[in-house]
């Protein structure tokens, strides 16, 4: 039951982020094109699982894009706001699908579940 609630909650967060993104009049096609760019962080797994988990978790933590959203609003940098919204939407979509932050033991072990 708790998994269903978490997945649904992140699904709504993804849809809300997409709605806000579209209300800001950013390109939907650019959203689709850039949505999976944060997954480049998985390349750290080429080195080893410890580095892979570190890179993945940095790329999939909401802290950096949230700070960038704040900075983009404060500094009025629309491109940074667009990128940050896409980044945070990616994170919400991942969590909706059950992909969480990784443990160094295995790519399949996440803070949400074993994938």
PDB file of N, CA and C in Angstrom:
ATOM      1  N   UNK A   1       0.815  -1.200   0.000  1.00  0.00           N
ATOM      2  CA  UNK A   1       0.000   0.000   0.000  1.00  0.00           C
ATOM      3  C   UNK A   1       0.857   1.263   0.000  1.00  0.00           C
ATOM      4  N   UNK A   2       1.902   1.320   0.824  1.00  0.00           N
ATOM      5  CA  UNK A   2       2.746   2.501   0.888  1.00  0.00           C
ATOM      6  C   UNK A   2       3.459   2.766  -0.430  1.00  0.00           C
ATOM      7  N   UNK A   3       3.863   1.699  -1.133  1.00  0.00           N
ATOM      8  CA  UNK A   3       4.519   1.878  -2.434  1.00  0.00           C
ATOM      9  C   UNK A   3       3.582   2.555  -3.413  1.00  0.00           C
ATOM     10  N   UNK A   4       2.333   2.138  -3.414  1.00  0.00           N
ATOM     11  CA  UNK A   4       1.350   2.711  -4.327  1.00  0.00           C
ATOM     12  C   UNK A   4       1.176   4.201  -4.037  1.00  0.00           C
ATOM     13  N   UNK A   5       1.109   4.550  -2.773  1.00  0.00           N
ATOM     14  CA  UNK A   5       0.956   5.955  -2.387  1.00  0.00           C
ATOM     15  C   UNK A   5       2.169   6.763  -2.849  1.00  0.00           C
ATOM     16  N   UNK A   6       3.372   6.237  -2.611  1.00  0.00           N
ATOM     17  CA  UNK A   6       4.590   6.940  -3.022  1.00  0.00           C
ATOM     18  C   UNK A   6       4.658   7.119  -4.531  1.00  0.00           C
ATOM     19  N   UNK A   7       4.390   6.063  -5.263  1.00  0.00           N
ATOM     20  CA  UNK A   7       4.442   6.135  -6.724  1.00  0.00           C
ATOM     21  C   UNK A   7       3.407   7.131  -7.255  1.00  0.00           C
ATOM     22  N   UNK A   8       2.219   7.105  -6.684  1.00  0.00           N
ATOM     23  CA  UNK A   8       1.155   8.022  -7.102  1.00  0.00           C
ATOM     24  C   UNK A   8       1.524   9.464  -6.763  1.00  0.00           C
ATOM     25  N   UNK A   9       2.066   9.658  -5.580  1.00  0.00           N
ATOM     26  CA  UNK A   9       2.472  10.998  -5.156  1.00  0.00           C
ATOM     27  C   UNK A   9       3.516  11.584  -6.111  1.00  0.00           C
ATOM     28  N   UNK A  10       4.525  10.787  -6.455  1.00  0.00           N
ATOM     29  CA  UNK A  10       5.548  11.265  -7.392  1.00  0.00           C
ATOM     30  C   UNK A  10       4.982  11.449  -8.798  1.00  0.00           C
ATOM     31  N   UNK A  11       3.999  10.637  -9.171  1.00  0.00           N
ATOM     32  CA  UNK A  11       3.341  10.821 -10.461  1.00  0.00           C
ATOM     33  C   UNK A  11       2.630  12.168 -10.529  1.00  0.00           C
ATOM     34  N   UNK A  12       1.940  12.521  -9.458  1.00  0.00           N
ATOM     35  CA  UNK A  12       1.291  13.830  -9.408  1.00  0.00           C
ATOM     36  C   UNK A  12       2.319  14.958  -9.418  1.00  0.00           C
ATOM     37  N   UNK A  13       3.428  14.769  -8.711  1.00  0.00           N
ATOM     38  CA  UNK A  13       4.489  15.789  -8.708  1.00  0.00           C
ATOM     39  C   UNK A  13       5.047  15.974 -10.116  1.00  0.00           C
ATOM     40  N   UNK A  14       5.221  14.867 -10.853  1.00  0.00           N
ATOM     41  CA  UNK A  14       5.678  14.955 -12.239  1.00  0.00           C
ATOM     42  C   UNK A  14       4.681  15.745 -13.085  1.00  0.00           C
ATOM     43  N   UNK A  15       3.401  15.403 -12.976  1.00  0.00           N
ATOM     44  CA  UNK A  15       2.380  16.087 -13.770  1.00  0.00           C
ATOM     45  C   UNK A  15       2.284  17.569 -13.396  1.00  0.00           C
ATOM     46  N   UNK A  16       2.415  17.880 -12.121  1.00  0.00           N
ATOM     47  CA  UNK A  16       2.396  19.277 -11.691  1.00  0.00           C
ATOM     48  C   UNK A  16       3.593  20.034 -12.257  1.00  0.00           C
ATOM     49  N   UNK A  17       4.754  19.403 -12.238  1.00  0.00           N
ATOM     50  CA  UNK A  17       5.948  20.037 -12.797  1.00  0.00           C
ATOM     51  C   UNK A  17       5.782  20.267 -14.298  1.00  0.00           C
ATOM     52  N   UNK A  18       5.245  19.280 -14.989  1.00  0.00           N
ATOM     53  CA  UNK A  18       4.984  19.435 -16.430  1.00  0.00           C
ATOM     54  C   UNK A  18       3.984  20.569 -16.671  1.00  0.00           C
ATOM     55  N   UNK A  19       2.927  20.642 -15.862  1.00  0.00           N
ATOM     56  CA  UNK A  19       1.934  21.699 -15.996  1.00  0.00           C
ATOM     57  C   UNK A  19       2.576  23.076 -15.806  1.00  0.00           C
ATOM     58  N   UNK A  20       3.378  23.214 -14.761  1.00  0.00           N
ATOM     59  CA  UNK A  20       4.065  24.488 -14.508  1.00  0.00           C
ATOM     60  C   UNK A  20       4.990  24.828 -15.662  1.00  0.00           C
ATOM     61  N   UNK A  21       5.738  23.837 -16.127  1.00  0.00           N
ATOM     62  CA  UNK A  21       6.650  24.025 -17.262  1.00  0.00           C
ATOM     63  C   UNK A  21       5.897  24.570 -18.473  1.00  0.00           C
ATOM     64  N   UNK A  22       4.761  23.963 -18.776  1.00  0.00           N
ATOM     65  CA  UNK A  22       3.976  24.389 -19.941  1.00  0.00           C
ATOM     66  C   UNK A  22       3.351  25.765 -19.714  1.00  0.00           C
ATOM     67  N   UNK A  23       2.978  26.075 -18.481  1.00  0.00           N
ATOM     68  CA  UNK A  23       2.435  27.399 -18.175  1.00  0.00           C
ATOM     69  C   UNK A  23       3.484  28.494 -18.356  1.00  0.00           C
ATOM     70  N   UNK A  24       4.741  28.125 -18.194  1.00  0.00           N
ATOM     71  CA  UNK A  24       5.835  29.073 -18.400  1.00  0.00           C
ATOM     72  C   UNK A  24       6.133  29.263 -19.887  1.00  0.00           C
ATOM     73  N   UNK A  25       5.373  28.548 -20.727  1.00  0.00           N
ATOM     74  CA  UNK A  25       5.450  28.663 -22.184  1.00  0.00           C
ATOM     75  C   UNK A  25       6.792  28.177 -22.749  1.00  0.00           C
ATOM     76  N   UNK A  26       7.354  27.166 -22.099  1.00  0.00           N
ATOM     77  CA  UNK A  26       8.558  26.528 -22.628  1.00  0.00           C
ATOM     78  C   UNK A  26       8.157  25.462 -23.640  1.00  0.00           C
ATOM     79  N   UNK A  27       9.096  25.064 -24.472  1.00  0.00           N
ATOM     80  CA  UNK A  27       8.841  24.105 -25.548  1.00  0.00           C
ATOM     81  C   UNK A  27       8.578  22.699 -25.016  1.00  0.00           C
ATOM     82  N   UNK A  28       7.434  22.135 -25.423  1.00  0.00           N
ATOM     83  CA  UNK A  28       7.110  20.757 -25.043  1.00  0.00           C
ATOM     84  C   UNK A  28       8.083  19.780 -25.697  1.00  0.00           C
ATOM     85  N   UNK A  29       8.471  20.059 -26.934  1.00  0.00           N
ATOM     86  CA  UNK A  29       9.390  19.168 -27.654  1.00  0.00           C
ATOM     87  C   UNK A  29      10.762  19.166 -26.995  1.00  0.00           C
ATOM     88  N   UNK A  30      11.198  20.314 -26.505  1.00  0.00           N
ATOM     89  CA  UNK A  30      12.464  20.385 -25.791  1.00  0.00           C
ATOM     90  C   UNK A  30      12.374  19.618 -24.467  1.00  0.00           C
ATOM     91  N   UNK A  31      11.214  19.674 -23.846  1.00  0.00           N
ATOM     92  CA  UNK A  31      10.976  18.903 -22.625  1.00  0.00           C
ATOM     93  C   UNK A  31      11.182  17.416 -22.903  1.00  0.00           C
ATOM     94  N   UNK A  32      10.539  16.924 -23.961  1.00  0.00           N
ATOM     95  CA  UNK A  32      10.671  15.507 -24.314  1.00  0.00           C
ATOM     96  C   UNK A  32      12.107  15.146 -24.680  1.00  0.00           C
ATOM     97  N   UNK A  33      12.764  16.042 -25.394  1.00  0.00           N
ATOM     98  CA  UNK A  33      14.133  15.791 -25.836  1.00  0.00           C
ATOM     99  C   UNK A  33      15.108  15.711 -24.662  1.00  0.00           C
ATOM    100  N   UNK A  34      14.922  16.571 -23.665  1.00  0.00           N
ATOM    101  CA  UNK A  34      15.879  16.660 -22.561  1.00  0.00           C
ATOM    102  C   UNK A  34      15.477  15.871 -21.315  1.00  0.00           C
ATOM    103  N   UNK A  35      14.299  15.261 -21.326  1.00  0.00           N
ATOM    104  CA  UNK A  35      13.782  14.610 -20.127  1.00  0.00           C
ATOM    105  C   UNK A  35      14.706  13.534 -19.564  1.00  0.00           C
ATOM    106  N   UNK A  36      15.393  12.808 -20.410  1.00  0.00           N
ATOM    107  CA  UNK A  36      16.220  11.701 -19.914  1.00  0.00           C
ATOM    108  C   UNK A  36      17.714  12.023 -19.875  1.00  0.00           C
ATOM    109  N   UNK A  37      18.066  13.271 -20.094  1.00  0.00           N
ATOM    110  CA  UNK A  37      19.478  13.683 -20.015  1.00  0.00           C
ATOM    111  C   UNK A  37      20.087  13.397 -18.637  1.00  0.00           C
ATOM    112  N   UNK A  38      19.365  13.586 -17.522  1.00  0.00           N
ATOM    113  CA  UNK A  38      19.975  13.285 -16.222  1.00  0.00           C
ATOM    114  C   UNK A  38      20.451  11.834 -16.068  1.00  0.00           C
ATOM    115  N   UNK A  39      19.952  10.940 -16.899  1.00  0.00           N
ATOM    116  CA  UNK A  39      20.396   9.547 -16.814  1.00  0.00           C
ATOM    117  C   UNK A  39      21.836   9.355 -17.278  1.00  0.00           C
ATOM    118  N   UNK A  40      22.429  10.395 -17.836  1.00  0.00           N
ATOM    119  CA  UNK A  40      23.856  10.339 -18.173  1.00  0.00           C
ATOM    120  C   UNK A  40      24.673  10.073 -16.906  1.00  0.00           C
ATOM    121  N   UNK A  41      24.125  10.456 -15.758  1.00  0.00           N
ATOM    122  CA  UNK A  41      24.804  10.226 -14.476  1.00  0.00           C
ATOM    123  C   UNK A  41      25.061   8.745 -14.218  1.00  0.00           C
ATOM    124  N   UNK A  42      24.377   7.861 -14.917  1.00  0.00           N
ATOM    125  CA  UNK A  42      24.606   6.419 -14.757  1.00  0.00           C
ATOM    126  C   UNK A  42      25.963   5.991 -15.306  1.00  0.00           C
ATOM    127  N   UNK A  43      26.589   6.843 -16.090  1.00  0.00           N
ATOM    128  CA  UNK A  43      27.876   6.490 -16.691  1.00  0.00           C
ATOM    129  C   UNK A  43      28.939   6.198 -15.633  1.00  0.00           C
ATOM    130  N   UNK A  44      28.763   6.701 -14.428  1.00  0.00           N
ATOM    131  CA  UNK A  44      29.704   6.409 -13.348  1.00  0.00           C
ATOM    132  C   UNK A  44      29.803   4.925 -13.043  1.00  0.00           C
ATOM    133  N   UNK A  45      28.766   4.169 -13.379  1.00  0.00           N
ATOM    134  CA  UNK A  45      28.794   2.722 -13.154  1.00  0.00           C
ATOM    135  C   UNK A  45      29.821   2.022 -14.043  1.00  0.00           C
ATOM    136  N   UNK A  46      30.301   2.705 -15.060  1.00  0.00           N
ATOM    137  CA  UNK A  46      31.372   2.136 -15.893  1.00  0.00           C
ATOM    138  C   UNK A  46      32.641   1.966 -15.051  1.00  0.00           C
ATOM    139  N   UNK A  47      32.855   2.893 -14.119  1.00  0.00           N
ATOM    140  CA  UNK A  47      34.042   2.839 -13.260  1.00  0.00           C
ATOM    141  C   UNK A  47      33.860   1.766 -12.197  1.00  0.00           C
ATOM    142  N   UNK A  48      32.847   1.931 -11.352  1.00  0.00           N
ATOM    143  CA  UNK A  48      32.489   0.921 -10.350  1.00  0.00           C
ATOM    144  C   UNK A  48      31.165   1.319  -9.708  1.00  0.00           C
ATOM    145  N   UNK A  49      30.624   0.454  -8.865  1.00  0.00           N
ATOM    146  CA  UNK A  49      29.300   0.718  -8.298  1.00  0.00           C
ATOM    147  C   UNK A  49      29.314   1.850  -7.275  1.00  0.00           C
ATOM    148  N   UNK A  50      30.418   2.064  -6.596  1.00  0.00           N
ATOM    149  CA  UNK A  50      30.492   3.157  -5.622  1.00  0.00           C
ATOM    150  C   UNK A  50      30.449   4.507  -6.335  1.00  0.00           C
ATOM    151  N   UNK A  51      31.279   4.673  -7.352  1.00  0.00           N
ATOM    152  CA  UNK A  51      31.289   5.913  -8.140  1.00  0.00           C
ATOM    153  C   UNK A  51      29.960   6.063  -8.876  1.00  0.00           C
ATOM    154  N   UNK A  52      29.453   4.977  -9.407  1.00  0.00           N
ATOM    155  CA  UNK A  52      28.180   5.011 -10.125  1.00  0.00           C
ATOM    156  C   UNK A  52      27.045   5.490  -9.240  1.00  0.00           C
ATOM    157  N   UNK A  53      26.962   4.945  -8.032  1.00  0.00           N
ATOM    158  CA  UNK A  53      25.910   5.364  -7.100  1.00  0.00           C
ATOM    159  C   UNK A  53      26.075   6.832  -6.728  1.00  0.00           C
ATOM    160  N   UNK A  54      27.301   7.263  -6.515  1.00  0.00           N
ATOM    161  CA  UNK A  54      27.559   8.663  -6.169  1.00  0.00           C
ATOM    162  C   UNK A  54      27.096   9.596  -7.288  1.00  0.00           C
ATOM    163  N   UNK A  55      27.536   9.332  -8.517  1.00  0.00           N
ATOM    164  CA  UNK A  55      27.156  10.177  -9.658  1.00  0.00           C
ATOM    165  C   UNK A  55      25.642  10.143  -9.884  1.00  0.00           C
ATOM    166  N   UNK A  56      25.076   8.940  -9.829  1.00  0.00           N
ATOM    167  CA  UNK A  56      23.635   8.791 -10.044  1.00  0.00           C
ATOM    168  C   UNK A  56      22.864   9.594  -8.996  1.00  0.00           C
ATOM    169  N   UNK A  57      23.267   9.465  -7.745  1.00  0.00           N
ATOM    170  CA  UNK A  57      22.552  10.145  -6.666  1.00  0.00           C
ATOM    171  C   UNK A  57      22.690  11.663  -6.746  1.00  0.00           C
ATOM    172  N   UNK A  58      23.833  12.152  -7.183  1.00  0.00           N
ATOM    173  CA  UNK A  58      23.998  13.593  -7.379  1.00  0.00           C
ATOM    174  C   UNK A  58      23.049  14.065  -8.488  1.00  0.00           C
ATOM    175  N   UNK A  59      22.970  13.305  -9.554  1.00  0.00           N
ATOM    176  CA  UNK A  59      22.104  13.674 -10.676  1.00  0.00           C
ATOM    177  C   UNK A  59      20.626  13.460 -10.427  1.00  0.00           C
ATOM    178  N   UNK A  60      20.296  12.710  -9.376  1.00  0.00           N
ATOM    179  CA  UNK A  60      18.894  12.386  -9.114  1.00  0.00           C
ATOM    180  C   UNK A  60      18.424  12.845  -7.736  1.00  0.00           C
ATOM    181  N   UNK A  61      19.120  13.770  -7.151  1.00  0.00           N
ATOM    182  CA  UNK A  61      18.690  14.392  -5.908  1.00  0.00           C
ATOM    183  C   UNK A  61      17.964  15.690  -6.264  1.00  0.00           C
ATOM    184  N   UNK A  62      16.889  15.996  -5.567  1.00  0.00           N
ATOM    185  CA  UNK A  62      16.124  17.206  -5.885  1.00  0.00           C
ATOM    186  C   UNK A  62      16.818  18.477  -5.404  1.00  0.00           C
ATOM    187  N   UNK A  63      17.870  18.349  -4.613  1.00  0.00           N
ATOM    188  CA  UNK A  63      18.525  19.517  -4.020  1.00  0.00           C
ATOM    189  C   UNK A  63      19.096  20.451  -5.090  1.00  0.00           C
ATOM    190  N   UNK A  64      19.891  19.940  -6.005  1.00  0.00           N
ATOM    191  CA  UNK A  64      20.554  20.799  -6.999  1.00  0.00           C
ATOM    192  C   UNK A  64      19.531  21.482  -7.917  1.00  0.00           C
ATOM    193  N   UNK A  65      18.590  20.742  -8.534  1.00  0.00           N
ATOM    194  CA  UNK A  65      17.633  21.451  -9.388  1.00  0.00           C
ATOM    195  C   UNK A  65      16.741  22.426  -8.611  1.00  0.00           C
ATOM    196  N   UNK A  66      16.437  22.123  -7.350  1.00  0.00           N
ATOM    197  CA  UNK A  66      15.630  23.054  -6.544  1.00  0.00           C
ATOM    198  C   UNK A  66      16.398  24.353  -6.295  1.00  0.00           C
ATOM    199  N   UNK A  67      17.683  24.240  -5.994  1.00  0.00           N
ATOM    200  CA  UNK A  67      18.516  25.436  -5.820  1.00  0.00           C
ATOM    201  C   UNK A  67      18.596  26.214  -7.123  1.00  0.00           C
ATOM    202  N   UNK A  68      18.746  25.499  -8.235  1.00  0.00           N
ATOM    203  CA  UNK A  68      18.819  26.162  -9.542  1.00  0.00           C
ATOM    204  C   UNK A  68      17.502  26.841  -9.917  1.00  0.00           C
ATOM    205  N   UNK A  69      16.375  26.257  -9.534  1.00  0.00           N
ATOM    206  CA  UNK A  69      15.088  26.908  -9.783  1.00  0.00           C
ATOM    207  C   UNK A  69      15.028  28.225  -9.012  1.00  0.00           C
ATOM    208  N   UNK A  70      15.427  28.185  -7.744  1.00  0.00           N
ATOM    209  CA  UNK A  70      15.452  29.407  -6.947  1.00  0.00           C
ATOM    210  C   UNK A  70      16.367  30.461  -7.546  1.00  0.00           C
ATOM    211  N   UNK A  71      17.556  30.044  -7.948  1.00  0.00           N
ATOM    212  CA  UNK A  71      18.516  30.986  -8.542  1.00  0.00           C
ATOM    213  C   UNK A  71      17.993  31.543  -9.862  1.00  0.00           C
ATOM    214  N   UNK A  72      17.368  30.686 -10.663  1.00  0.00           N
ATOM    215  CA  UNK A  72      16.864  31.153 -11.960  1.00  0.00           C
ATOM    216  C   UNK A  72      15.738  32.163 -11.797  1.00  0.00           C
ATOM    217  N   UNK A  73      14.906  31.979 -10.792  1.00  0.00           N
ATOM    218  CA  UNK A  73      13.835  32.940 -10.534  1.00  0.00           C
ATOM    219  C   UNK A  73      14.425  34.240 -10.005  1.00  0.00           C
ATOM    220  N   UNK A  74      15.353  34.126  -9.068  1.00  0.00           N
ATOM    221  CA  UNK A  74      15.988  35.301  -8.469  1.00  0.00           C
ATOM    222  C   UNK A  74      16.757  36.121  -9.514  1.00  0.00           C
ATOM    223  N   UNK A  75      17.480  35.416 -10.378  1.00  0.00           N
ATOM    224  CA  UNK A  75      18.317  36.083 -11.381  1.00  0.00           C
ATOM    225  C   UNK A  75      17.605  36.287 -12.727  1.00  0.00           C
ATOM    226  N   UNK A  76      16.375  35.796 -12.821  1.00  0.00           N
ATOM    227  CA  UNK A  76      15.562  35.913 -14.037  1.00  0.00           C
ATOM    228  C   UNK A  76      16.254  35.320 -15.262  1.00  0.00           C
ATOM    229  N   UNK A  77      16.700  34.070 -15.107  1.00  0.00           N
ATOM    230  CA  UNK A  77      17.360  33.343 -16.197  1.00  0.00           C
ATOM    231  C   UNK A  77      16.408  32.231 -16.655  1.00  0.00           C
ATOM    232  N   UNK A  78      15.665  32.514 -17.713  1.00  0.00           N
ATOM    233  CA  UNK A  78      14.633  31.576 -18.175  1.00  0.00           C
ATOM    234  C   UNK A  78      15.192  30.230 -18.620  1.00  0.00           C
ATOM    235  N   UNK A  79      16.326  30.233 -19.282  1.00  0.00           N
ATOM    236  CA  UNK A  79      16.908  28.968 -19.749  1.00  0.00           C
ATOM    237  C   UNK A  79      17.263  28.062 -18.577  1.00  0.00           C
ATOM    238  N   UNK A  80      17.806  28.634 -17.529  1.00  0.00           N
ATOM    239  CA  UNK A  80      18.132  27.850 -16.329  1.00  0.00           C
ATOM    240  C   UNK A  80      16.867  27.325 -15.667  1.00  0.00           C
ATOM    241  N   UNK A  81      15.812  28.123 -15.656  1.00  0.00           N
ATOM    242  CA  UNK A  81      14.534  27.680 -15.096  1.00  0.00           C
ATOM    243  C   UNK A  81      13.976  26.512 -15.900  1.00  0.00           C
ATOM    244  N   UNK A  82      14.045  26.615 -17.220  1.00  0.00           N
ATOM    245  CA  UNK A  82      13.552  25.546 -18.085  1.00  0.00           C
ATOM    246  C   UNK A  82      14.305  24.238 -17.828  1.00  0.00           C
ATOM    247  N   UNK A  83      15.631  24.317 -17.803  1.00  0.00           N
ATOM    248  CA  UNK A  83      16.458  23.123 -17.581  1.00  0.00           C
ATOM    249  C   UNK A  83      16.186  22.527 -16.204  1.00  0.00           C
ATOM    250  N   UNK A  84      16.064  23.379 -15.203  1.00  0.00           N
ATOM    251  CA  UNK A  84      15.827  22.912 -13.837  1.00  0.00           C
ATOM    252  C   UNK A  84      14.469  22.234 -13.707  1.00  0.00           C
ATOM    253  N   UNK A  85      13.462  22.775 -14.374  1.00  0.00           N
ATOM    254  CA  UNK A  85      12.130  22.152 -14.356  1.00  0.00           C
ATOM    255  C   UNK A  85      12.161  20.777 -15.014  1.00  0.00           C
ATOM    256  N   UNK A  86      12.848  20.674 -16.128  1.00  0.00           N
ATOM    257  CA  UNK A  86      12.973  19.376 -16.802  1.00  0.00           C
ATOM    258  C   UNK A  86      13.707  18.394 -15.913  1.00  0.00           C
ATOM    259  N   UNK A  87      14.770  18.854 -15.269  1.00  0.00           N
ATOM    260  CA  UNK A  87      15.572  17.993 -14.393  1.00  0.00           C
ATOM    261  C   UNK A  87      14.730  17.471 -13.231  1.00  0.00           C
ATOM    262  N   UNK A  88      14.001  18.349 -12.585  1.00  0.00           N
ATOM    263  CA  UNK A  88      13.204  17.914 -11.439  1.00  0.00           C
ATOM    264  C   UNK A  88      12.029  17.040 -11.883  1.00  0.00           C
ATOM    265  N   UNK A  89      11.490  17.308 -13.080  1.00  0.00           N
ATOM    266  CA  UNK A  89      10.436  16.447 -13.623  1.00  0.00           C
ATOM    267  C   UNK A  89      10.979  15.040 -13.861  1.00  0.00           C
ATOM    268  N   UNK A  90      12.211  14.945 -14.356  1.00  0.00           N
ATOM    269  CA  UNK A  90      12.849  13.645 -14.566  1.00  0.00           C
ATOM    270  C   UNK A  90      12.934  12.876 -13.247  1.00  0.00           C
ATOM    271  N   UNK A  91      13.353  13.560 -12.198  1.00  0.00           N
ATOM    272  CA  UNK A  91      13.487  12.919 -10.893  1.00  0.00           C
ATOM    273  C   UNK A  91      12.130  12.413 -10.409  1.00  0.00           C
ATOM    274  N   UNK A  92      11.096  13.246 -10.545  1.00  0.00           N
ATOM    275  CA  UNK A  92       9.755  12.828 -10.126  1.00  0.00           C
ATOM    276  C   UNK A  92       9.261  11.642 -10.948  1.00  0.00           C
ATOM    277  N   UNK A  93       9.525  11.638 -12.240  1.00  0.00           N
ATOM    278  CA  UNK A  93       9.120  10.519 -13.089  1.00  0.00           C
ATOM    279  C   UNK A  93       9.846   9.241 -12.676  1.00  0.00           C
ATOM    280  N   UNK A  94      11.148   9.352 -12.443  1.00  0.00           N
ATOM    281  CA  UNK A  94      11.914   8.188 -11.980  1.00  0.00           C
ATOM    282  C   UNK A  94      11.322   7.612 -10.698  1.00  0.00           C
ATOM    283  N   UNK A  95      11.032   8.482  -9.747  1.00  0.00           N
ATOM    284  CA  UNK A  95      10.494   8.027  -8.457  1.00  0.00           C
ATOM    285  C   UNK A  95       9.097   7.440  -8.636  1.00  0.00           C
ATOM    286  N   UNK A  96       8.324   7.996  -9.539  1.00  0.00           N
ATOM    287  CA  UNK A  96       6.997   7.455  -9.836  1.00  0.00           C
ATOM    288  C   UNK A  96       7.109   6.019 -10.344  1.00  0.00           C
ATOM    289  N   UNK A  97       8.142   5.766 -11.130  1.00  0.00           N
ATOM    290  CA  UNK A  97       8.359   4.431 -11.693  1.00  0.00           C
ATOM    291  C   UNK A  97       9.104   3.503 -10.735  1.00  0.00           C
ATOM    292  N   UNK A  98       9.489   4.027  -9.550  1.00  0.00           N
ATOM    293  CA  UNK A  98      10.134   3.196  -8.541  1.00  0.00           C
ATOM    294  C   UNK A  98      11.645   3.261  -8.520  1.00  0.00           C
ATOM    295  N   UNK A  99      12.224   4.114  -9.352  1.00  0.00           N
ATOM    296  CA  UNK A  99      13.675   4.256  -9.360  1.00  0.00           C
ATOM    297  C   UNK A  99      14.065   5.325  -8.349  1.00  0.00           C
ATOM    298  N   UNK A 100      14.759   4.916  -7.331  1.00  0.00           N
ATOM    299  CA  UNK A 100      15.161   5.854  -6.295  1.00  0.00           C
ATOM    300  C   UNK A 100      16.661   6.063  -6.286  1.00  0.00           C
ATOM    301  N   UNK A 101      17.121   6.698  -5.241  1.00  0.00           N
ATOM    302  CA  UNK A 101      18.557   6.892  -5.057  1.00  0.00           C
ATOM    303  C   UNK A 101      19.211   5.538  -4.854  1.00  0.00           C
ATOM    304  N   UNK A 102      20.419   5.389  -5.348  1.00  0.00           N
ATOM    305  CA  UNK A 102      21.077   4.081  -5.375  1.00  0.00           C
ATOM    306  C   UNK A 102      21.969   3.858  -4.162  1.00  0.00           C
ATOM    307  N   UNK A 103      22.025   2.604  -3.754  1.00  0.00           N
ATOM    308  CA  UNK A 103      23.006   2.169  -2.763  1.00  0.00           C
ATOM    309  C   UNK A 103      24.207   1.636  -3.517  1.00  0.00           C
ATOM    310  N   UNK A 104      25.390   1.748  -2.936  1.00  0.00           N
ATOM    311  CA  UNK A 104      26.604   1.357  -3.648  1.00  0.00           C
ATOM    312  C   UNK A 104      26.724  -0.145  -3.870  1.00  0.00           C
ATOM    313  N   UNK A 105      25.951  -0.943  -3.149  1.00  0.00           N
ATOM    314  CA  UNK A 105      26.056  -2.400  -3.301  1.00  0.00           C
ATOM    315  C   UNK A 105      25.585  -2.876  -4.673  1.00  0.00           C
ATOM    316  N   UNK A 106      24.529  -2.257  -5.177  1.00  0.00           N
ATOM    317  CA  UNK A 106      23.977  -2.717  -6.449  1.00  0.00           C
ATOM    318  C   UNK A 106      23.121  -1.618  -7.071  1.00  0.00           C
ATOM    319  N   UNK A 107      23.136  -1.548  -8.389  1.00  0.00           N
ATOM    320  CA  UNK A 107      22.312  -0.583  -9.120  1.00  0.00           C
ATOM    321  C   UNK A 107      20.831  -0.822  -8.855  1.00  0.00           C
ATOM    322  N   UNK A 108      20.477  -2.065  -8.591  1.00  0.00           N
ATOM    323  CA  UNK A 108      19.081  -2.416  -8.406  1.00  0.00           C
ATOM    324  C   UNK A 108      18.552  -2.074  -7.014  1.00  0.00           C
ATOM    325  N   UNK A 109      19.422  -1.802  -6.056  1.00  0.00           N
ATOM    326  CA  UNK A 109      19.006  -1.455  -4.704  1.00  0.00           C
ATOM    327  C   UNK A 109      18.842   0.049  -4.588  1.00  0.00           C
ATOM    328  N   UNK A 110      17.600   0.470  -4.329  1.00  0.00           N
ATOM    329  CA  UNK A 110      17.327   1.906  -4.221  1.00  0.00           C
ATOM    330  C   UNK A 110      16.668   2.206  -2.869  1.00  0.00           C
ATOM    331  N   UNK A 111      16.563   3.462  -2.559  1.00  0.00           N
ATOM    332  CA  UNK A 111      15.938   3.845  -1.301  1.00  0.00           C
ATOM    333  C   UNK A 111      14.424   3.602  -1.320  1.00  0.00           C
ATOM    334  N   UNK A 112      13.859   3.326  -2.481  1.00  0.00           N
ATOM    335  CA  UNK A 112      12.424   3.085  -2.581  1.00  0.00           C
ATOM    336  C   UNK A 112      12.073   1.604  -2.646  1.00  0.00           C
ATOM    337  N   UNK A 113      12.910   0.844  -3.339  1.00  0.00           N
ATOM    338  CA  UNK A 113      12.630  -0.582  -3.521  1.00  0.00           C
ATOM    339  C   UNK A 113      13.800  -1.234  -4.247  1.00  0.00           C
ATOM    340  N   UNK A 114      13.728  -2.544  -4.374  1.00  0.00           N
ATOM    341  CA  UNK A 114      14.684  -3.245  -5.227  1.00  0.00           C
ATOM    342  C   UNK A 114      14.054  -3.330  -6.612  1.00  0.00           C
ATOM    343  N   UNK A 115      14.734  -2.763  -7.617  1.00  0.00           N
ATOM    344  CA  UNK A 115      14.186  -2.698  -8.981  1.00  0.00           C
ATOM    345  C   UNK A 115      14.518  -3.997  -9.693  1.00  0.00           C
TER     346      UNK A 115
END
